[in-house]
Short mmCIF file of C-alpha atoms and ligand atoms in Angstrom, two decimals:
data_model
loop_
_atom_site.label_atom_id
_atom_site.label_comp_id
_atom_site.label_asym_id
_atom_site.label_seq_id
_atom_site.Cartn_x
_atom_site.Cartn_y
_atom_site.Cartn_z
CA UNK A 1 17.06 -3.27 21.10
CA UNK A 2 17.97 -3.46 17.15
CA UNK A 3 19.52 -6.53 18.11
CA UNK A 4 17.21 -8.74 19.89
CA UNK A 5 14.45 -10.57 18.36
CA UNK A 6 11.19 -9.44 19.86
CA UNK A 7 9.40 -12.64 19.00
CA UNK A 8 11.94 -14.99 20.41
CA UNK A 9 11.51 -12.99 23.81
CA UNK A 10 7.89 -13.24 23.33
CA UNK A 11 7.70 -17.11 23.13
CA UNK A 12 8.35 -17.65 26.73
CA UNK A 13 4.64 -15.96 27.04
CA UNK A 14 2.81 -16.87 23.86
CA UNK A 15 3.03 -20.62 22.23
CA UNK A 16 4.92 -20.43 18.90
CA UNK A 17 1.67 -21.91 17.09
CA UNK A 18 -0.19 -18.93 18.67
CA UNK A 19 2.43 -16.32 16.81
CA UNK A 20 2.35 -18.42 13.28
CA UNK A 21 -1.24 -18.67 13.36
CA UNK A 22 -1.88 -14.83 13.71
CA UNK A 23 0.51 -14.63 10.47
CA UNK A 24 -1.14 -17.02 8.40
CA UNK A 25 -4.50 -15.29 9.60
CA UNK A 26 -3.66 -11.89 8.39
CA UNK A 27 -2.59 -13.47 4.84
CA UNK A 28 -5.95 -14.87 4.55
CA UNK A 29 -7.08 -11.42 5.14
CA UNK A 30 -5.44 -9.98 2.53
CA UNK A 31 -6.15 -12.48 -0.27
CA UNK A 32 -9.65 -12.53 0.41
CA UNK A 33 -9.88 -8.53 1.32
CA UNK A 34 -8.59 -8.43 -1.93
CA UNK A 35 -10.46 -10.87 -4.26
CA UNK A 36 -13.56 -9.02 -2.94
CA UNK A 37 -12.04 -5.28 -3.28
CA UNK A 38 -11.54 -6.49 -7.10
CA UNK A 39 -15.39 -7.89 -7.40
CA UNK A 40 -16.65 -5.56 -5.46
CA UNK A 41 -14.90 -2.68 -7.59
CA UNK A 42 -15.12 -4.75 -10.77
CA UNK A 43 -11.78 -3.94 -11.58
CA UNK A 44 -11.03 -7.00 -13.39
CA UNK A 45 -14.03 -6.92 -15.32
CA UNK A 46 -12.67 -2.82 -16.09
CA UNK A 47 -8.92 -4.29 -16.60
CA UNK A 48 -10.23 -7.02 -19.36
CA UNK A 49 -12.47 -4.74 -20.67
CA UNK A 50 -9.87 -2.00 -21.55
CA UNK A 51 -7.63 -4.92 -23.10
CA UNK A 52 -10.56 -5.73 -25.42
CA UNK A 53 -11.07 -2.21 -26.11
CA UNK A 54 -7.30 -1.44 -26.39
CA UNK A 55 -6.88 -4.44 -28.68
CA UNK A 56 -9.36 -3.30 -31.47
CA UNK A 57 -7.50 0.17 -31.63
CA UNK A 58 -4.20 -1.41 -31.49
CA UNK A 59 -1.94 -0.38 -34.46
CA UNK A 60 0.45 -3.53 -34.11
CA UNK A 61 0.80 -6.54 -31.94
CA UNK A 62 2.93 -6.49 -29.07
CA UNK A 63 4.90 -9.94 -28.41
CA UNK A 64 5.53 -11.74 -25.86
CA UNK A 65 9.47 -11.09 -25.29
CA UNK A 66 8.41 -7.27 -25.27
CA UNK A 67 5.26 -7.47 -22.66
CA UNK A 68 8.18 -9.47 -20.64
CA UNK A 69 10.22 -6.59 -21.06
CA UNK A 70 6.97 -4.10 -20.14
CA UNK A 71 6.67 -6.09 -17.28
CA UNK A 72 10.10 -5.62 -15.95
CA UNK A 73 10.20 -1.76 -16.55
CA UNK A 74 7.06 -1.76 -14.74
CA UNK A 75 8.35 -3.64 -11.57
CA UNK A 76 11.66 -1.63 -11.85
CA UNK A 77 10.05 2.01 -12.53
CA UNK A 78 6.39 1.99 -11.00
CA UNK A 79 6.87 -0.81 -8.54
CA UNK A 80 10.46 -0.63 -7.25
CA UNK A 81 11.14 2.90 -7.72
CA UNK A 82 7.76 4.61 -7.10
CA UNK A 83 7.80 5.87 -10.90
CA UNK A 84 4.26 7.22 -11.30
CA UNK A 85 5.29 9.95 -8.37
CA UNK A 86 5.91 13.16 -10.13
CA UNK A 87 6.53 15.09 -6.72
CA UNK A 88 9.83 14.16 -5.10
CA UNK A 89 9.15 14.63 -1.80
CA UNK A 90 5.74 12.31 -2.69
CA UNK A 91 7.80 9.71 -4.14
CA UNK A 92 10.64 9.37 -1.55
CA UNK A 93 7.78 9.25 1.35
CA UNK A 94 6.10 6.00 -0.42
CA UNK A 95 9.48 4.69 -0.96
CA UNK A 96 10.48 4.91 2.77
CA UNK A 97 6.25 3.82 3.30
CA UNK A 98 6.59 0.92 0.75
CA UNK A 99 9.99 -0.30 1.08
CA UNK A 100 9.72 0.10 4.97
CA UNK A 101 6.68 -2.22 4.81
CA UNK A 102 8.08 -5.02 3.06
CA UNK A 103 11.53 -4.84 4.99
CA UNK A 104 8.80 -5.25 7.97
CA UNK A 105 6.50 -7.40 6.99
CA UNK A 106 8.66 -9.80 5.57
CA UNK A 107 11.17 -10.22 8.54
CA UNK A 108 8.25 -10.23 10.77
CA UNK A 109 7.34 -13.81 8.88
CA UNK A 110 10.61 -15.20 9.04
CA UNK A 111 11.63 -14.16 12.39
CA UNK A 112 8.28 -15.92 13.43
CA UNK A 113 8.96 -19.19 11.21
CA UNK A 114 12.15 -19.56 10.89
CA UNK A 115 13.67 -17.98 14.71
CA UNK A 116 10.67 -18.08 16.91
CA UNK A 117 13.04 -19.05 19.89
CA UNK A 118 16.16 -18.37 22.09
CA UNK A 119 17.37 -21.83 20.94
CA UNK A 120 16.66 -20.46 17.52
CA UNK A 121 18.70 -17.68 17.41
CA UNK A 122 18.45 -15.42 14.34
CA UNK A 123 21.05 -13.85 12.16
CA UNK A 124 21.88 -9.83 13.76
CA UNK A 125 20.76 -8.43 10.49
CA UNK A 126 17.16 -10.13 10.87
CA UNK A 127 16.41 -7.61 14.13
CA UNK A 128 17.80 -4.81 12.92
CA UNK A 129 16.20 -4.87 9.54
CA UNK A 130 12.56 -5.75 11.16
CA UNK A 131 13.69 -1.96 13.33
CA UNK A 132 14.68 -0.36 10.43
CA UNK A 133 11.81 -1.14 8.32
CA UNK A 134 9.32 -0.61 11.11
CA UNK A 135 11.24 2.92 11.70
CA UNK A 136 11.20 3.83 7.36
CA UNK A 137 7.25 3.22 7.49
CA UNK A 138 7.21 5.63 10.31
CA UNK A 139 9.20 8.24 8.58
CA UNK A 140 7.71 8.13 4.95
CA UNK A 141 4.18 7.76 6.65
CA UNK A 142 3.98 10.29 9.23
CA UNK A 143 5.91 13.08 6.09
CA UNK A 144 2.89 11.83 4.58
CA UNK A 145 0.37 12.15 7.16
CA UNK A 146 1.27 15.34 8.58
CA UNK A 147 2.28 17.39 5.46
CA UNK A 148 2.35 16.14 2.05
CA UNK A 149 -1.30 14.37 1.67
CA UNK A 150 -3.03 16.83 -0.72
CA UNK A 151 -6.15 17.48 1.91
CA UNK A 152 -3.02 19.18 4.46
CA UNK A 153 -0.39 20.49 1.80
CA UNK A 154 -2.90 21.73 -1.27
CA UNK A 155 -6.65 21.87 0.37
CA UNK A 156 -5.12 23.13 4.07
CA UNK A 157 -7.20 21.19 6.01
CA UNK A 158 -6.32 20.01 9.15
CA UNK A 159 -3.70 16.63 9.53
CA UNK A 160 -5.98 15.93 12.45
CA UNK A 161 -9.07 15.59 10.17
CA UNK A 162 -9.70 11.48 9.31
CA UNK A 163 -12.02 10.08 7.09
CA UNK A 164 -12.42 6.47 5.77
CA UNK A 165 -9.89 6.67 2.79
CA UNK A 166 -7.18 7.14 5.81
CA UNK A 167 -7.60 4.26 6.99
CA UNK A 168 -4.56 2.02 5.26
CA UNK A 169 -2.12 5.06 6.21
CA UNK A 170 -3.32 5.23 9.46
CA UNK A 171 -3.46 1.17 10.58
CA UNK A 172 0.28 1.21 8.57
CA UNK A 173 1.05 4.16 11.28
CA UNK A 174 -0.55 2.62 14.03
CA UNK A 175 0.89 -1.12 13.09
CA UNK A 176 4.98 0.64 13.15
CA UNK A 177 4.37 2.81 15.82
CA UNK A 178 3.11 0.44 18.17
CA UNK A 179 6.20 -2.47 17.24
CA UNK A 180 8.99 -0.10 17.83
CA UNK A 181 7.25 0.84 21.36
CA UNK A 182 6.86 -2.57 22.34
CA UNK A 183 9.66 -4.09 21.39
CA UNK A 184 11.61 -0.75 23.54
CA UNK A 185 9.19 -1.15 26.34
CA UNK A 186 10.36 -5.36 26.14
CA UNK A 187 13.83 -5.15 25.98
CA UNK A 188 14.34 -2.70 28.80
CA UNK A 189 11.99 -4.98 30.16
CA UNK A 190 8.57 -2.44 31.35
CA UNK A 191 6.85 -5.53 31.82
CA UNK A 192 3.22 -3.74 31.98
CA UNK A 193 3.50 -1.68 28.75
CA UNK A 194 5.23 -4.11 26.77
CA UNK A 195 2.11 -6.32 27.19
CA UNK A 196 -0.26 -2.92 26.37
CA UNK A 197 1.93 -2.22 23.30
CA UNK A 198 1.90 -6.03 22.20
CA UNK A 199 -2.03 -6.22 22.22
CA UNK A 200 -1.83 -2.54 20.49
CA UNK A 201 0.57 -3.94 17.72
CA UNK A 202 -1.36 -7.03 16.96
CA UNK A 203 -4.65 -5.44 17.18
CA UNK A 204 -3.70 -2.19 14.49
CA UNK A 205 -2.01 -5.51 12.49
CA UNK A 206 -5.25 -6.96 12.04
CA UNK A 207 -7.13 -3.54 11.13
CA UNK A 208 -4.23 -3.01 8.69
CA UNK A 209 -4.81 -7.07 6.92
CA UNK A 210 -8.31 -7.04 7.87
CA UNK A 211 -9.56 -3.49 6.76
CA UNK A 212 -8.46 -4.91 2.83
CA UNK A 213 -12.13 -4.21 1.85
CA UNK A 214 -12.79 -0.95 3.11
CA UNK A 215 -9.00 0.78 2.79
CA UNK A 216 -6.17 1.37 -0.34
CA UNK A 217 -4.52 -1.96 0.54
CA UNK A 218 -4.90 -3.41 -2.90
CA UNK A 219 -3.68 -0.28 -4.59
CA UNK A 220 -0.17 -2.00 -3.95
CA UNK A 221 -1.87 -5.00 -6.60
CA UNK A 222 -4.20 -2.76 -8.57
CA UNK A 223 -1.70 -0.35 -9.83
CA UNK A 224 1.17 -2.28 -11.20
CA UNK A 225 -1.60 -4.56 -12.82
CA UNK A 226 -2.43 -0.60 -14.19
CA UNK A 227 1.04 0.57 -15.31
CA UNK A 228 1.62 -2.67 -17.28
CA UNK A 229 -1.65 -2.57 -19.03
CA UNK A 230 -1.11 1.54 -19.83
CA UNK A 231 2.41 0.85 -20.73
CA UNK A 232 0.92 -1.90 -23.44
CA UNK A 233 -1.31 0.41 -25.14
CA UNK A 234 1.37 2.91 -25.49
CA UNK A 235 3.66 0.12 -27.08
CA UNK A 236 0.58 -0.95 -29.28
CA UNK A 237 -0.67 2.36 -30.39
CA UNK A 238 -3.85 1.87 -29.18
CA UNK A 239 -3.08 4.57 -26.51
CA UNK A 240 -3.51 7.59 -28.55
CA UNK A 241 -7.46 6.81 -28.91
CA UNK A 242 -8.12 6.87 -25.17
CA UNK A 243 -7.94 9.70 -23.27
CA UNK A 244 -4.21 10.22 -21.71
CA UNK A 245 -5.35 9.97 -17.72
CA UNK A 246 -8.76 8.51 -17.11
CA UNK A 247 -9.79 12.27 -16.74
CA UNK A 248 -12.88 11.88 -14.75
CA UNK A 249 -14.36 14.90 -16.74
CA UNK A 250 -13.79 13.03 -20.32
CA UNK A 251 -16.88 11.51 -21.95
CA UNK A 252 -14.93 9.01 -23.37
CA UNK A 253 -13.82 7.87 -19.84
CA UNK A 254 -17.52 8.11 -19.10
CA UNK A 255 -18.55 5.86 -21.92
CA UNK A 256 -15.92 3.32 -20.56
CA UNK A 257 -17.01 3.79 -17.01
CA UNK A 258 -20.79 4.56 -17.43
CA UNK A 259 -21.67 4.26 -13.69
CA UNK A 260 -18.89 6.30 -12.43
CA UNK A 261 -20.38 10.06 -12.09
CA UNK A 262 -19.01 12.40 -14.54
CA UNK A 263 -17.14 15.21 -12.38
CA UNK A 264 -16.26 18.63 -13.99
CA UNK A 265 -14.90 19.85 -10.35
CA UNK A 266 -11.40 20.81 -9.54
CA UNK A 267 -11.25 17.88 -6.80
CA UNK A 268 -13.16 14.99 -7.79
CA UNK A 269 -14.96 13.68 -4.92
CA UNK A 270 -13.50 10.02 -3.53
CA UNK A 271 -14.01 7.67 -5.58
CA UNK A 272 -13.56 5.14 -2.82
CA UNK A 273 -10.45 2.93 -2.85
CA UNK A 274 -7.26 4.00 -4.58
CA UNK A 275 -8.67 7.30 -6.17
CA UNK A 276 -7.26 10.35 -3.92
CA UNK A 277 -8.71 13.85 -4.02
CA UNK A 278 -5.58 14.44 -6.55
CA UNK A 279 -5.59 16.15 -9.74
CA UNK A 280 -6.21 13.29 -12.50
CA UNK A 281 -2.39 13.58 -13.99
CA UNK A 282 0.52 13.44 -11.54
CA UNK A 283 1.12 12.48 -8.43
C1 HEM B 1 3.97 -2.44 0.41
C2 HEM B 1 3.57 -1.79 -0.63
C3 HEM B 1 2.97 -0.40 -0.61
C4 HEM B 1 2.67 0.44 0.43
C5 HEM B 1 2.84 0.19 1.91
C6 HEM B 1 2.13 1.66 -0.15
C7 HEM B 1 1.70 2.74 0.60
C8 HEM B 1 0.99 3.79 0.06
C9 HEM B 1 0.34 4.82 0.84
C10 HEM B 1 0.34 4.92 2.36
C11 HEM B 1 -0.25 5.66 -0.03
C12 HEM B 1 -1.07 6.94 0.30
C13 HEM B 1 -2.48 6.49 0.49
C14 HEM B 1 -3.35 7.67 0.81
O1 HEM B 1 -3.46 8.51 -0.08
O2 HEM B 1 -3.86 7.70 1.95
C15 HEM B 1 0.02 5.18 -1.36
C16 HEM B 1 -0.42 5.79 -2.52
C17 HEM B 1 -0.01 5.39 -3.75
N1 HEM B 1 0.74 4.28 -4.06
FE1 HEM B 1 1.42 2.92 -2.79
N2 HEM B 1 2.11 1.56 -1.51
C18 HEM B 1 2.62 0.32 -1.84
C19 HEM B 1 2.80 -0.20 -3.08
C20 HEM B 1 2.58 0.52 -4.23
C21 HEM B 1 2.89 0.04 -5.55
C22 HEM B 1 3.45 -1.34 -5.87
C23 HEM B 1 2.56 1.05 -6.43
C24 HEM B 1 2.66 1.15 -7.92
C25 HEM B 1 3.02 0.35 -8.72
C26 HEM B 1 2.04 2.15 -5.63
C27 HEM B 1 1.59 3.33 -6.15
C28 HEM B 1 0.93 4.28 -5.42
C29 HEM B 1 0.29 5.45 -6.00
C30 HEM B 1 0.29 5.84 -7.47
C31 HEM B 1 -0.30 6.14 -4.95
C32 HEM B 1 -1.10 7.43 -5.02
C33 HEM B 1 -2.54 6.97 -5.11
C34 HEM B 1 -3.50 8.06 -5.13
O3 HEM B 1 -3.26 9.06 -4.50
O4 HEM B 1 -4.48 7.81 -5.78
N3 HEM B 1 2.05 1.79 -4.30
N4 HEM B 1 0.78 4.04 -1.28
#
């Protein structure tokens, strides 16, 4: 199974255009999911803002050959690495989540462009890495789901409880789950389920793309853009004069943020995308 190409069986039933058109679909999700996540959220307008406001308390200027270096700490600590994780079992899960998704995702696209056929075959390693990032997303996400999320490890609530802000982890879930079953069920050739498990997979694919909007997609966007910018106003010294972590108590947050509630609480309520019922500092 970690061998064969899934999509080069599946040609014989589905039309090549058919399979490149459902990828170019779900990246139109995404870009658009996101562009209105960010208006709807006004992040940008919050991002720019904070630059303004971070540039009048800056102590010095930072260049551009050192917001290029920023930039590349940032991809290699927060991004690559999962930096901003303080809790080790936290941080390998979204490793294994993250790193299992793009592994995924991306061999998914070029096993559809570039080896859509059995007269295209594709290199052994394509295969196995679209398995082995399909089975890391698995891993990292169901750690996650059923026993390091805050509501199940901190709060004790149960992992069967679901609301809305579960809905990237679960279509991720759903999206793995449901390729590694049918491309098993194809290659030892359960005819029946395969075809079950195929409609499954693309259907929890476009939840996943399509639910942008509504889930923590565009955390994967929002918080490197994050990072960089609260890596700058440590380099520029304009750090010190805003609060450390956005502490929703903090009236100076609340005079930045004037229509997000102030919350004295020990678990602020969701704040919709990309704000977990977490404690305001680590992760
Ligand atoms: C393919 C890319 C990524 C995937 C699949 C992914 C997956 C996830 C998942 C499943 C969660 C838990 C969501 C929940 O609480 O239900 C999460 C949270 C988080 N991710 Fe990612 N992530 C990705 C990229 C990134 C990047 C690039 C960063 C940072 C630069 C990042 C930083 C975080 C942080 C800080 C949290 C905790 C958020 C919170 O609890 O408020 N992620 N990620």
């Amino acid at each position: 199974m970690f061998l064969s190409n899934p999509f080069a069986e599946l040609s014989a039933q589905i039309p090549v255009a058919v399979m490149q058109g459902y990828i170019v679909l779900m990246v139109a999700f995404v870009v658009i999911g996101t562009i209105l996540d960010m208006m709807h959220k006004k992040s940008a307008k919050y991002f720019f803002l904070n630059a303004e406001k971070a540039k009048k308390n800056a102590k010095r200027e930072v260049g551009a050959g050192e917001k290029i270096a920023i930039a590349t700490k940032v991809l290699v600590v927060e991004v690559a690495t999962s930096g901003e994780f303080k809790n080790v079992k936290r941080r390998l899960s979204h490793l294994l989540t993250m790193w299992g998704t793009v592994v995924f995702v991306a061999t998914t696209a070029i096993l559809i462009f570039k080896y859509p056929t059995p007269a295209t075959p594709a290199p052994a390693i394509l295969p196995q890495l679209w398995h082995i990032g399909a089975l890391m997303l698995a891993v990292g996400g169901y750690w996650f789901w059923f026993s390091i999320r805050v509501d199940v490890s901190a709060e004790g609530l149960p992992w069967y409880r679901v609301e809305r802000a579960d809905l990237f982890i679960l279509s991720l879930l759903a999206t793995s789950t449901f390729a590694l079953i049918w491309s098993y069920t194809q290659f030892n050739g359960i005819a029946g389920w395969s075809t079950l498990f195929l409609i499954l997979f693309a259907a929890s694919g476009v939840v996943l793309f399509g639910g942008v909007y509504w889930s923590k997609f565009a955390h994967m966007f929002f918080k490197p853009a994050a990072a960089f910018q609260k890596r700058v106003t440590v380099a520029d010294g304009s750090r010190e004069s805003l609060p450390p972590d956005y502490d929703l108590s903090s009236p100076e947050v609340h005079k930045l943020f004037p229509d997000v509630p102030m919350y004295m609480g020990k678990n602020p309520p969701n704040m919709g995308k990309g704000i977990r019922r977490e404690p305001a500092k680590h992760y």
